[in-house]
Tab-separated table of C-alpha atoms in Angstrom:
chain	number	residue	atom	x	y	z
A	1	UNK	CA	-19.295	2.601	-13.128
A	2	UNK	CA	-18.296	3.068	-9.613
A	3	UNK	CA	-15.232	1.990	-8.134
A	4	UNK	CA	-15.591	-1.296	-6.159
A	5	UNK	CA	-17.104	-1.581	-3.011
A	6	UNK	CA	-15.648	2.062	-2.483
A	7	UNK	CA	-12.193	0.981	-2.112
A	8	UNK	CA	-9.928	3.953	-3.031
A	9	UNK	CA	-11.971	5.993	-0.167
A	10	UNK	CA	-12.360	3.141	2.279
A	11	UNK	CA	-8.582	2.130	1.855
A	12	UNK	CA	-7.589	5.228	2.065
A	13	UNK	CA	-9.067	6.249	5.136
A	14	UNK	CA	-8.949	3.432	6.916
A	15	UNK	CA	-4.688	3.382	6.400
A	16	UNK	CA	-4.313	7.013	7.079
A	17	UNK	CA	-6.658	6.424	10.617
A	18	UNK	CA	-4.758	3.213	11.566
A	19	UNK	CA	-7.467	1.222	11.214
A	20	UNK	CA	-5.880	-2.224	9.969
A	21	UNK	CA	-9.167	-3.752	10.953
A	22	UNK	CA	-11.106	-2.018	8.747
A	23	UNK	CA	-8.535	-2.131	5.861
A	24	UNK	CA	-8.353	-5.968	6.147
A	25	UNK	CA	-12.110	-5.960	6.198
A	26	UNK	CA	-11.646	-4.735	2.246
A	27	UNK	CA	-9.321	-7.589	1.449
A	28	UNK	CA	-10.307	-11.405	1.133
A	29	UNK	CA	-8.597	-14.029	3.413
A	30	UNK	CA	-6.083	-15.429	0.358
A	31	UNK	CA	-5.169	-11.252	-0.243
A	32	UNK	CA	-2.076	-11.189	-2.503
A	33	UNK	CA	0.663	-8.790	-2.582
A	34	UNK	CA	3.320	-8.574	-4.652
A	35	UNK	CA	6.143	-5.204	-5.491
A	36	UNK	CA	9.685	-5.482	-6.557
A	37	UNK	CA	10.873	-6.916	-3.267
A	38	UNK	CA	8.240	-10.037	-2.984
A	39	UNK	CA	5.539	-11.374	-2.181
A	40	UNK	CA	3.464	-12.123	0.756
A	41	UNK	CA	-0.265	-14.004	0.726
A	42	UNK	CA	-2.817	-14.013	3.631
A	43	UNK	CA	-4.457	-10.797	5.967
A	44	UNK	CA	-1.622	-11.884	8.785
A	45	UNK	CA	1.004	-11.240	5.875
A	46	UNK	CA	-0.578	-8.334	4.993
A	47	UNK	CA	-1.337	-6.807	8.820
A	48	UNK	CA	2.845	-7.467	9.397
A	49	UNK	CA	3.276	-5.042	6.016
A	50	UNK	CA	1.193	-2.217	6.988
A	51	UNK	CA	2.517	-2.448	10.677
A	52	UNK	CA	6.216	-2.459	9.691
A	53	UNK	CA	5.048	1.002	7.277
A	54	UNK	CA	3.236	2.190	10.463
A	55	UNK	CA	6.552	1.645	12.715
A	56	UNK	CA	9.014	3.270	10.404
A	57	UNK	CA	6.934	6.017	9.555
A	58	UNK	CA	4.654	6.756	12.303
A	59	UNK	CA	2.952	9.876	10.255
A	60	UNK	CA	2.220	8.195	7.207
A	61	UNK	CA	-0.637	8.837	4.879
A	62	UNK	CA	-1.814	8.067	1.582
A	63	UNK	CA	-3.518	9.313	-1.286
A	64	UNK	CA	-4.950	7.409	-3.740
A	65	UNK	CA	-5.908	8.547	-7.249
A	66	UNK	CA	-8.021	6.161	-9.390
A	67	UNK	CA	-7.071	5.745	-13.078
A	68	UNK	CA	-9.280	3.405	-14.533
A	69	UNK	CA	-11.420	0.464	-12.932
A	70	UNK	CA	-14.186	-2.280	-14.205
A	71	UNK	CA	-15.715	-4.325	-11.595
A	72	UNK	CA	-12.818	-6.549	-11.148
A	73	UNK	CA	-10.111	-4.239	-11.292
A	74	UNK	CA	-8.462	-0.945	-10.528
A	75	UNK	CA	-5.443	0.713	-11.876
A	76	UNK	CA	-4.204	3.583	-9.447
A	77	UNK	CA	-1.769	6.394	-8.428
A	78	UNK	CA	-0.725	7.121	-5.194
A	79	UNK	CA	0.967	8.957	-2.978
A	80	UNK	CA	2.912	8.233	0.676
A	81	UNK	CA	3.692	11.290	2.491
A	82	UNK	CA	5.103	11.239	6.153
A	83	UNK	CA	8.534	11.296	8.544
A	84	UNK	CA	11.185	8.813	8.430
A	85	UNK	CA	11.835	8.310	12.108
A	86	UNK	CA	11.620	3.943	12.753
A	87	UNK	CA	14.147	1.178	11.441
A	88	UNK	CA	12.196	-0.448	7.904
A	89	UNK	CA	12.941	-3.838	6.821
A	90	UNK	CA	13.488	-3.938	3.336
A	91	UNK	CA	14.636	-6.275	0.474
A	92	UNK	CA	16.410	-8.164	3.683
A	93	UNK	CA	17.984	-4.891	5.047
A	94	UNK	CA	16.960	-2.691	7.741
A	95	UNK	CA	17.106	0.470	6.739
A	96	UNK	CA	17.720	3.182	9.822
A	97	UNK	CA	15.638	6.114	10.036
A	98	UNK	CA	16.982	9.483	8.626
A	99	UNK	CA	14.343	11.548	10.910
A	100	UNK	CA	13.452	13.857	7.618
A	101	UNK	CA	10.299	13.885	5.804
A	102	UNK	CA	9.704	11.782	2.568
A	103	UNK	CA	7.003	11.534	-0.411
A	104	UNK	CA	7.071	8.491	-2.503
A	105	UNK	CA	4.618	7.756	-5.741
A	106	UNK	CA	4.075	4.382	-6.739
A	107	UNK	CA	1.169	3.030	-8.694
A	108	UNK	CA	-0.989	-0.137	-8.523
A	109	UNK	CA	-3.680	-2.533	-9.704
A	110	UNK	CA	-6.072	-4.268	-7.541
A	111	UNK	CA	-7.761	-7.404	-8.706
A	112	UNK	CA	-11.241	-7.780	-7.009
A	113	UNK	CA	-13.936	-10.680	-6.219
A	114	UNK	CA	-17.401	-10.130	-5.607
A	115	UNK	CA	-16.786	-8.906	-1.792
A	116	UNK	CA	-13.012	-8.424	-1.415
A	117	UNK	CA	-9.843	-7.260	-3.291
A	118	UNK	CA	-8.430	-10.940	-3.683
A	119	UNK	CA	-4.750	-9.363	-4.920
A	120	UNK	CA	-2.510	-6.277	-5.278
A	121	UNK	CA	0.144	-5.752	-7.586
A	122	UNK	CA	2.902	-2.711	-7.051
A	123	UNK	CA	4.821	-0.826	-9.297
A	124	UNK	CA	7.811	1.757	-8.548
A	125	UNK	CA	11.095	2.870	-8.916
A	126	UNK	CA	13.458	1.289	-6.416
A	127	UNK	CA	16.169	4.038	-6.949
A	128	UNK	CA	13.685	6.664	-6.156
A	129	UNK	CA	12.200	5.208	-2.896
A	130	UNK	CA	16.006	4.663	-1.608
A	131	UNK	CA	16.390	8.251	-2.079
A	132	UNK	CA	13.309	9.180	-0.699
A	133	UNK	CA	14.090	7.810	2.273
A	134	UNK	CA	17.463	9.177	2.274
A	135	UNK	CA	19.979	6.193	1.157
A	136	UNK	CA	21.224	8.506	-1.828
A	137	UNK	CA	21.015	6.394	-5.202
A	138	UNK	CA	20.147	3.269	-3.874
């Protein structure tokens, strides 16, 4: 069974070009996001998130890795790689840039409709993203 609509390549590619557009285009108009800081609902909500990632780390790409998927859901891997070098808002801090590289792994499932992922939920470690970003043990 293939992955829906393509996602893990379209996503992928259109984050790592900048193309919010065409990553928005994957996700329905009610798109729901939720990690250990929140939650946000709505493409606006979701265009601020990948904006504020695209400000604070100008350079950053992903990579996606597929575990296991059905036509309604996906369970993935992935990977941000880039440079810390812009202010990111987080938990209700701002958290000023270090300038050094980072890698963070997190891991996700997508819930999809017939046309659109309709809701993301994301796992990770918040210890280990403070470090990777350089703010020691978090």
């Amino acid at each position: 069974m293939q992955i829906p609509f393509n996602f893990t390549e379209r996503a992928s590619a259109a984050f790592n070009n900048r193309d919010l557009d065409a990553l928005l285009g994957l996700m329905s108009e009610d798109f729901h996001f939720a990690d250990p800081m929140g939650e946000t609902t709505g493409r606006a909500a979701t265009r601020a998130r990948e904006e504020a990632l695209f400000t604070a780390f100008p350079d950053i790409r992903v990579e996606m890795s597929p575990v296991v998927w059905n036509a309604r859901h996906l369970a993935m891997t992935a990977v941000f790689t880039g440079t810390f070098t812009g202010a990111f808002a987080m938990g209700g801090h701002l958290i000023p840039p270090s300038g050094a590289p980072f890698q963070f792994r997190f891991a996700g499932l997508f819930t999809f409709d017939d046309h659109h992922a309709t809701s993301e939920e994301v796992f990770y470690d918040r210890v280990a993203l403070m470090q990777a970003l350089g703010q020691g043990a978090g």
